[in-house]
Coordinates of C-alpha atoms and ligand atoms in Angstrom, one line a residue:
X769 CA -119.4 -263.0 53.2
X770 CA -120.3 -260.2 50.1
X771 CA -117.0 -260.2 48.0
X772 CA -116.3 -256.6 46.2
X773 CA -114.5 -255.5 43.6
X774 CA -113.0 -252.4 43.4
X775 CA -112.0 -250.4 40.6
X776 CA -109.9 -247.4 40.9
X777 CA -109.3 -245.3 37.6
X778 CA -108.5 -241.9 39.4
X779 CA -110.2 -238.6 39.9
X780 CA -110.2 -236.1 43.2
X781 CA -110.8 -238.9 45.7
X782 CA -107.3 -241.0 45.2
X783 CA -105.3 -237.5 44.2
X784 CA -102.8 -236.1 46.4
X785 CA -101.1 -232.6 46.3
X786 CA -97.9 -232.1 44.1
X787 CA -95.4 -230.5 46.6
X788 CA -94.2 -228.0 43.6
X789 CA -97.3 -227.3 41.5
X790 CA -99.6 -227.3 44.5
X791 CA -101.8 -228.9 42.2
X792 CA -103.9 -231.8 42.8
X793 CA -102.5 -235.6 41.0
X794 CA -103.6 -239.0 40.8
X795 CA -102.3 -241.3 43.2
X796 CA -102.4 -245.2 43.7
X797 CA -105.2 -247.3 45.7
X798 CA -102.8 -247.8 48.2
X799 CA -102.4 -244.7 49.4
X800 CA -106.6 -243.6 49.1
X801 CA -106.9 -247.6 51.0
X802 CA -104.5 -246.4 54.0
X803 CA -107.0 -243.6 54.6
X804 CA -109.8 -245.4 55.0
X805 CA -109.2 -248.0 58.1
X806 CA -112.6 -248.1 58.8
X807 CA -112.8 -250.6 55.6
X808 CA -111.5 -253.3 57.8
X809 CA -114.5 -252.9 59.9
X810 CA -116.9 -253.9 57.2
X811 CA -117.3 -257.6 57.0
X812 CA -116.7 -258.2 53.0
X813 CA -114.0 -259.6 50.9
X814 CA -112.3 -256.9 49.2
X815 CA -110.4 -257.0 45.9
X816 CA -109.0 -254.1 43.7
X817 CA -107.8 -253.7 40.2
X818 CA -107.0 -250.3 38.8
X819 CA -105.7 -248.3 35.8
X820 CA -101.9 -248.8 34.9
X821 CA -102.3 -245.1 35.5
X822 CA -105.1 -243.7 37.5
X823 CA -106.1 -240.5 35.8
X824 CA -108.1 -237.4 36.1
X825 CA -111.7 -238.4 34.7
X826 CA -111.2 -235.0 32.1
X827 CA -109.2 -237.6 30.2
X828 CA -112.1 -240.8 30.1
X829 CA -112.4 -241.7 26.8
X830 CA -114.6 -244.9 25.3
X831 CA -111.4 -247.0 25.1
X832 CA -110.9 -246.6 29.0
X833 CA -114.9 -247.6 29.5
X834 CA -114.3 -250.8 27.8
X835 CA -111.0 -251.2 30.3
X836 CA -113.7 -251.0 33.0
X837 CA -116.4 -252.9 31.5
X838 CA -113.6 -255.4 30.5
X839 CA -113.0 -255.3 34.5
X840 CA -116.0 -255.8 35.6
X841 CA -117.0 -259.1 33.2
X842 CA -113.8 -260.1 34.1
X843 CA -114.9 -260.6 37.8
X844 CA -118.5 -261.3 37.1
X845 CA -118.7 -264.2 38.3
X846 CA -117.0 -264.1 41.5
X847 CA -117.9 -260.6 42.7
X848 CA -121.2 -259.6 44.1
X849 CA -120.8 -256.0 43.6
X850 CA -118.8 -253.6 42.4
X851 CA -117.2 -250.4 42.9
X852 CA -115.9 -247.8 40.6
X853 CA -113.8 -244.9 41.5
X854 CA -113.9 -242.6 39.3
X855 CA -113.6 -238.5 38.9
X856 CA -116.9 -236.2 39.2
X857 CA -116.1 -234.5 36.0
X858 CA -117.5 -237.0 33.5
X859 CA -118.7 -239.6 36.3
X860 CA -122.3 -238.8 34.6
X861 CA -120.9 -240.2 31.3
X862 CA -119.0 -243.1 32.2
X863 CA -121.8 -244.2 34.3
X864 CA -124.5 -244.0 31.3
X865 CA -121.8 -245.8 28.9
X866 CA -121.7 -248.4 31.4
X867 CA -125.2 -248.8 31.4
X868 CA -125.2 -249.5 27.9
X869 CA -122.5 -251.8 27.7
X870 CA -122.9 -253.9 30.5
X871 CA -126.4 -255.5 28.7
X872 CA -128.7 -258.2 31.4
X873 CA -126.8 -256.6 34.2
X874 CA -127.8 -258.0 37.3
X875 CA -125.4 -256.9 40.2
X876 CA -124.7 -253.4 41.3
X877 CA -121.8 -251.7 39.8
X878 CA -122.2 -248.4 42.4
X879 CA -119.9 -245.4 40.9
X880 CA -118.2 -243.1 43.6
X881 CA -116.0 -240.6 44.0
X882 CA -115.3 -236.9 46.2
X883 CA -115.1 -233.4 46.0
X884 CA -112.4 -233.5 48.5
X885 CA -109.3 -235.8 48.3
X886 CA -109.5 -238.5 50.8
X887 CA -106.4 -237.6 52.5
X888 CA -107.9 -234.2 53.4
X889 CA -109.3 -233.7 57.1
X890 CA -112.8 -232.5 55.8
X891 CA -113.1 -235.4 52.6
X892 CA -116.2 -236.8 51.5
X893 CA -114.5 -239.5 49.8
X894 CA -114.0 -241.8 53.3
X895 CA -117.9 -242.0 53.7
X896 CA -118.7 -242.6 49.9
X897 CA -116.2 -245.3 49.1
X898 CA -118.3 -247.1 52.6
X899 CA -121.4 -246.5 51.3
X900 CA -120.8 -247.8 48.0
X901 CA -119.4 -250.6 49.4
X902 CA -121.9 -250.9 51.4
X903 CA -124.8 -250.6 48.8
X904 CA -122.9 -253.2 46.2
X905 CA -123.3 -255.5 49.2
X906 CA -126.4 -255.4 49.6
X907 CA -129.1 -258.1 49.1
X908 CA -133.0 -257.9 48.4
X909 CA -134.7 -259.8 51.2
X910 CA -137.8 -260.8 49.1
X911 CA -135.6 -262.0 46.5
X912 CA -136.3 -266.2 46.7
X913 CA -133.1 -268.2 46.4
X914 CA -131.6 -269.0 43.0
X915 CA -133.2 -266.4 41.0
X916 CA -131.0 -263.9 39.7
X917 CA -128.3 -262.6 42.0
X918 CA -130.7 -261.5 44.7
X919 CA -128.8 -258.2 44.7
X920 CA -130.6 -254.8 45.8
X921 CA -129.3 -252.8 43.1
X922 CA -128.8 -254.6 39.7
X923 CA -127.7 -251.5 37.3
X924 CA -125.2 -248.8 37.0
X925 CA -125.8 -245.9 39.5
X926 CA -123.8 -243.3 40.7
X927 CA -123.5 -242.7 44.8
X928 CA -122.6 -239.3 46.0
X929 CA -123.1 -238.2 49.5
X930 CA -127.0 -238.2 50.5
X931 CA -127.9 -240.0 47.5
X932 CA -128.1 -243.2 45.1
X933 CA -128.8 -242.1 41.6
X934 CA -129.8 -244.0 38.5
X935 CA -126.4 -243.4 35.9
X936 CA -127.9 -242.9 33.3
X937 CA -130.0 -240.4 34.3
X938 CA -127.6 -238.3 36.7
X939 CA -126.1 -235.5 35.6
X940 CA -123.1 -233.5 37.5
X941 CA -124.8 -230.6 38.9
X942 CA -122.4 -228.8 41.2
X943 CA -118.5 -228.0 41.3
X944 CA -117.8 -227.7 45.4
X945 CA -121.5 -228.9 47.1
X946 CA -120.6 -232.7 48.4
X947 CA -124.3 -233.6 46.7
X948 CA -122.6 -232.6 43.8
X949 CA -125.1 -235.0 41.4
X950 CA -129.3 -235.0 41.2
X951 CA -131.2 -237.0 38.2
X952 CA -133.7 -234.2 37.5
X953 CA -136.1 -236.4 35.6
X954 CA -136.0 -239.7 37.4
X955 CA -136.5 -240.2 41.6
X956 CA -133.4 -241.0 43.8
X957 CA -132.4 -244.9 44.2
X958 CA -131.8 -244.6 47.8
X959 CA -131.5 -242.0 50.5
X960 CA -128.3 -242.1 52.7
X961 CA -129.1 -240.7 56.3
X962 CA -128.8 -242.5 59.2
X963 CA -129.2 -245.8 57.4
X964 CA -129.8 -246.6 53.6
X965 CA -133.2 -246.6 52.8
X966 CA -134.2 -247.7 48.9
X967 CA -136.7 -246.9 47.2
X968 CA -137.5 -249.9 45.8
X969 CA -140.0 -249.0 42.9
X970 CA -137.1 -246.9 41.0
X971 CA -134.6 -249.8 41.2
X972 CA -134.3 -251.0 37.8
X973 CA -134.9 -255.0 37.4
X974 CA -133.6 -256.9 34.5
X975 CA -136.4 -258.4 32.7
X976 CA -134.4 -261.1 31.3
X977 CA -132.7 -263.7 33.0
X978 CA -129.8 -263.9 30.3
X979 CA -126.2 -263.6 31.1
X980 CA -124.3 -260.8 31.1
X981 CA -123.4 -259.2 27.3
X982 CA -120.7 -256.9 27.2
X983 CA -120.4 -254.7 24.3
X984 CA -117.7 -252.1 24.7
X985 CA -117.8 -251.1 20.6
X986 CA -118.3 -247.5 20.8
X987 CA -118.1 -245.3 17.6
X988 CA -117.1 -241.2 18.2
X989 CA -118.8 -240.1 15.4
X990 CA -121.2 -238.2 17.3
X991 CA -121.2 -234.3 18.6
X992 CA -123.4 -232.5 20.9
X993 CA -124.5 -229.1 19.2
X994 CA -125.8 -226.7 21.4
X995 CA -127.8 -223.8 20.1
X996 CA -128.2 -219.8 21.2
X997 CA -129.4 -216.6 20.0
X998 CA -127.2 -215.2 17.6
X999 CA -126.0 -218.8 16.2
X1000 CA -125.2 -218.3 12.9
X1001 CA -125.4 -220.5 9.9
X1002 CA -121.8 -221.2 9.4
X1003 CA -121.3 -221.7 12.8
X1004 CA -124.4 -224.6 12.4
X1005 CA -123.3 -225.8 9.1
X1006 CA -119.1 -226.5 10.3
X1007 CA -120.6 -228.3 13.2
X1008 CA -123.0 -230.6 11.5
X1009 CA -120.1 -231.0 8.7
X1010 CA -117.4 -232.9 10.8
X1011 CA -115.9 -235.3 8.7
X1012 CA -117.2 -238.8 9.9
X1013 CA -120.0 -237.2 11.8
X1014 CA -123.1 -239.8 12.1
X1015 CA -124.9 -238.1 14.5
X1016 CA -125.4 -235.4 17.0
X1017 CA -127.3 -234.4 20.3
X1018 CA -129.3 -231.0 19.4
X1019 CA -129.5 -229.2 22.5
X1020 CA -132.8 -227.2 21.8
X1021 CA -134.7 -224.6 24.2
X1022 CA -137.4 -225.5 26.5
X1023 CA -139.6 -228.1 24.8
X1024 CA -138.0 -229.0 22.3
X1025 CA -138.0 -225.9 20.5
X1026 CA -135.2 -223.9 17.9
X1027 CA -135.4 -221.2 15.4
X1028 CA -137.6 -221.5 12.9
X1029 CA -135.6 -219.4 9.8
X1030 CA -134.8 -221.0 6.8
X1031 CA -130.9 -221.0 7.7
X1032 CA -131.4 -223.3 10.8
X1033 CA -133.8 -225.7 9.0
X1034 CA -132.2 -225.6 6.2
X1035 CA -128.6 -226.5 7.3
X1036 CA -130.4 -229.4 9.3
X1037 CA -132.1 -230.8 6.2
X1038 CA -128.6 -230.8 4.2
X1039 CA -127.4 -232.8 7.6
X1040 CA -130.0 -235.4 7.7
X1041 CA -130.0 -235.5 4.0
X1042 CA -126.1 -236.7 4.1
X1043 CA -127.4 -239.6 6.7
X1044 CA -126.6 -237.5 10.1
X1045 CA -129.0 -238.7 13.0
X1046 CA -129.7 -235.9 15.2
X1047 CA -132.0 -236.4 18.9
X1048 CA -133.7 -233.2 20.4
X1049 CA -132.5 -232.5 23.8
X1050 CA -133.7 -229.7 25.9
X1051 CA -130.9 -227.5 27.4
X1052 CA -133.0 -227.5 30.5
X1053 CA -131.8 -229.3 34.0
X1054 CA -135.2 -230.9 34.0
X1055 CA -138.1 -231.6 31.5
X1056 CA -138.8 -233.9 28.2
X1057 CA -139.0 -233.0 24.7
X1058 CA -142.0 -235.3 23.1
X1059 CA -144.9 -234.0 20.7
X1060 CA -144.0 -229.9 19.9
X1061 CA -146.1 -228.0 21.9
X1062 CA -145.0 -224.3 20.0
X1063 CA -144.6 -223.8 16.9
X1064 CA -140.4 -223.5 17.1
X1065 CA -140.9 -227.6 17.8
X1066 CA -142.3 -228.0 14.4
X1067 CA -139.7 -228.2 11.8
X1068 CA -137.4 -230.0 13.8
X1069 CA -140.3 -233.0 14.2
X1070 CA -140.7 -232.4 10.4
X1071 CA -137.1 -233.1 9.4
X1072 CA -136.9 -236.2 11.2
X1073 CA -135.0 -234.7 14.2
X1074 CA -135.7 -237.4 17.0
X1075 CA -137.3 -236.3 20.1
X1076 CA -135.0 -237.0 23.2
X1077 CA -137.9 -237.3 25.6
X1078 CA -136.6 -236.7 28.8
X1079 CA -132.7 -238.3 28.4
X1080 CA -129.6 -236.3 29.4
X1081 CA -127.0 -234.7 27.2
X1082 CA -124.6 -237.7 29.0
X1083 CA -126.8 -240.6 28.5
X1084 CA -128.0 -239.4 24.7
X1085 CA -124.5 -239.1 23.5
X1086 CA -123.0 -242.1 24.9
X1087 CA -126.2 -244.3 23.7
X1088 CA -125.5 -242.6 20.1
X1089 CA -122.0 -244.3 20.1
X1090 CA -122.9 -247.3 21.5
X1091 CA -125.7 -247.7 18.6
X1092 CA -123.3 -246.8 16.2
X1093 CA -120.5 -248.5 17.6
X1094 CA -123.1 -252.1 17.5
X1095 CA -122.8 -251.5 13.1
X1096 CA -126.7 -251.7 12.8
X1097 CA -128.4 -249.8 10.0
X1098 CA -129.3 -246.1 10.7
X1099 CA -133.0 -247.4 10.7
X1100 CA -132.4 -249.7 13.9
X1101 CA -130.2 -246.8 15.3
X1102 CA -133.1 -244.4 14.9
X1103 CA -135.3 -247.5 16.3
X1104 CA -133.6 -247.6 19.7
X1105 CA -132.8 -244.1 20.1
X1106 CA -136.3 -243.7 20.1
X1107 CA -136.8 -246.1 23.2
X1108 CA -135.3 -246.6 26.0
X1109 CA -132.9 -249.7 26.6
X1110 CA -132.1 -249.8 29.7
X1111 CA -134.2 -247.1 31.9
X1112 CA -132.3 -244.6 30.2
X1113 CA -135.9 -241.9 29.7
X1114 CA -139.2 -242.3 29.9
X1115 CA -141.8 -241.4 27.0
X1116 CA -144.9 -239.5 27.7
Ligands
LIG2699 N1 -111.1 -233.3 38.0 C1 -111.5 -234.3 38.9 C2 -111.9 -235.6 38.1 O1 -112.9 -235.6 37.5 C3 -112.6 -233.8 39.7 C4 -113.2 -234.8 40.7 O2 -112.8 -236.0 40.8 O3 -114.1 -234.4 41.4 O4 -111.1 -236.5 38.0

């Protein structure tokens, strides 16, 4: 029999409605477990642990990843799966921080969620919490005995509605649709329709056969910067000027690309002069920044600016303070940002 663990830290799917304020409010496992009966139906040994206070995911934070990654080594060895519930809002974030901290992963830690509370008549939340359950249960058939945990899934990914997505490469896409998450740049894990079909050739598999190393370090010396039209150089300047900043996500346009004036490269040499890292992300939903194709990809190659290849904003920041938070020189953090660790992006 698969033996679960379930880890609640809050968000839309265990909130009910405050009788006053109307507003929605985090609420304990019990109450989102009594609305799921159908649990009892699955054949699995089911365990829970949860925040002292569930919250509402705008409030994650690096110290509460560590409380799950803490959670889930915790319970390594006698779960086969796990599965975290956890808001939409920044599901895209925790999800790639797990990633990262959870190094030689080899069961499935499936993150989940809803749109809709699962109280409501209408909620999504019922049939994702089964479904992730269902998926961190689930074992490869072609998998011989004794090698690795013989699990389907061995890595971080995010289930919502029709679809299993890589975590680190999902990115929250819609406020009210139930497929509220799509990894533009990397193909769906699994398909949810009438039964769960993988797609085996996406599933990440651990290349190493060492045990589980949990690093939950994170430094938050990092910023994402996004540019516009009409940015001025002040506005770049104070933002590259945080006090303990030691790197930052540029958020460029299209390919890579950013203005070419002397303020912008200018305040961005005087950055990476003082030490600041800086990756090149495009603001697009979908595409890679590698080699500059325009001229406007130029200077930023010049400078040093790393390319981002085809990572997400979620999945560049969080790998920035994990780096950082590891204390390797900027050399080795430039190194890894500049490859992927753990199916993160692919390089053209
Ligand atoms: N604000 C909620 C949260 O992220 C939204 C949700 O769960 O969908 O916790």
């Amino acid at each position: 029999m698969s033996r679960i663990l379930i880890i609640y830290t809050g968000g839309t799917i265990g909130m009910i409605e405050d009788p006053v304020t109307h507003k929605l409010m985090p609420f304990d496992f019990d109450h989102l477990i009594d609305n799921v009966p159908k649990i009892k139906m699955l054949n699995y040994e089911i365990d829970h642990v949860q925040f002292d206070r569930p919250i509402d995911s705008s409030n994650m934070d690096p110290s509460r990843w560590a409380e799950i990654a803490n959670m889930i080594q915790r319970g390594y060895a006698s779960y086969d799966g796990f599965v975290v519930l956890h808001g939409t809002d920044t599901m895209a974030y925790t999800a790639s921080a797990l990633s990262f901290m959870l190094d030689n992963l080899d069961k499935p830690v499936i993150i989940t969620g809803s749109q809709l509370p699962i109280g409501e008549v209408r909620t999504d939340g019922e049939e994702n919490l089964i479904t992730a359950l269902q998926i961190a249960a689930q074992k490869r058939q072609d998998c011989a005995p004794g090698v690795g945990s013989g699990s389907m899934v061995t890595e971080v990914a995010i289930l919502f509605e029709n679809y299993l997505w890589r975590g680190n490469r999902a990115t929250k896409l819609s406020a009210d649709n139930f497929n509220a998450f799509r990894s533009p740049n990397y193909p769906r894990l699994a398909s949810i329709g009438l039964g769960i079909e993988y797609n085996e050739d996406a599933l990440w598999r651990t290349p190493s056969r060492r045990p589980l190393n949990v690093r939950t370090a994170m430094d938050n010396g990092v910023s994402v910067v996004t540019i516009f039209p009409g940015m001025t150089a002040e506005n770049l300047r104070h933002q590259l000027m945080i006090p303990g900043l030691k790197g930052a996500v540029l958020r460029t346009y299209g390919a890579g690309n950013a203005p070419t004036g002397a303020w912008f490269v200018d305040s961005l040499k005087e950055a990476i002069d003082r030490g600041i890292t800086l990756v090149n992300v495009t603001q697009c939903i979908s595409g890679s920044v590698s080699n500059p194709r325009y001229d406007a990809g130029v200077p930023l190659m010049e400078l040093g600016v790393l390319p981002g290849h085809d990572i997400t904003v979620e999945a560049a920041l969080t790998k920035m303070m994990f780096l950082f938070g590891l204390g390797i020189s900027t050399e080795e953090v430039r190194y890894y940002l500049s490859h992927p660790l753990c199916g993160e992006m692919t390089m053209k």
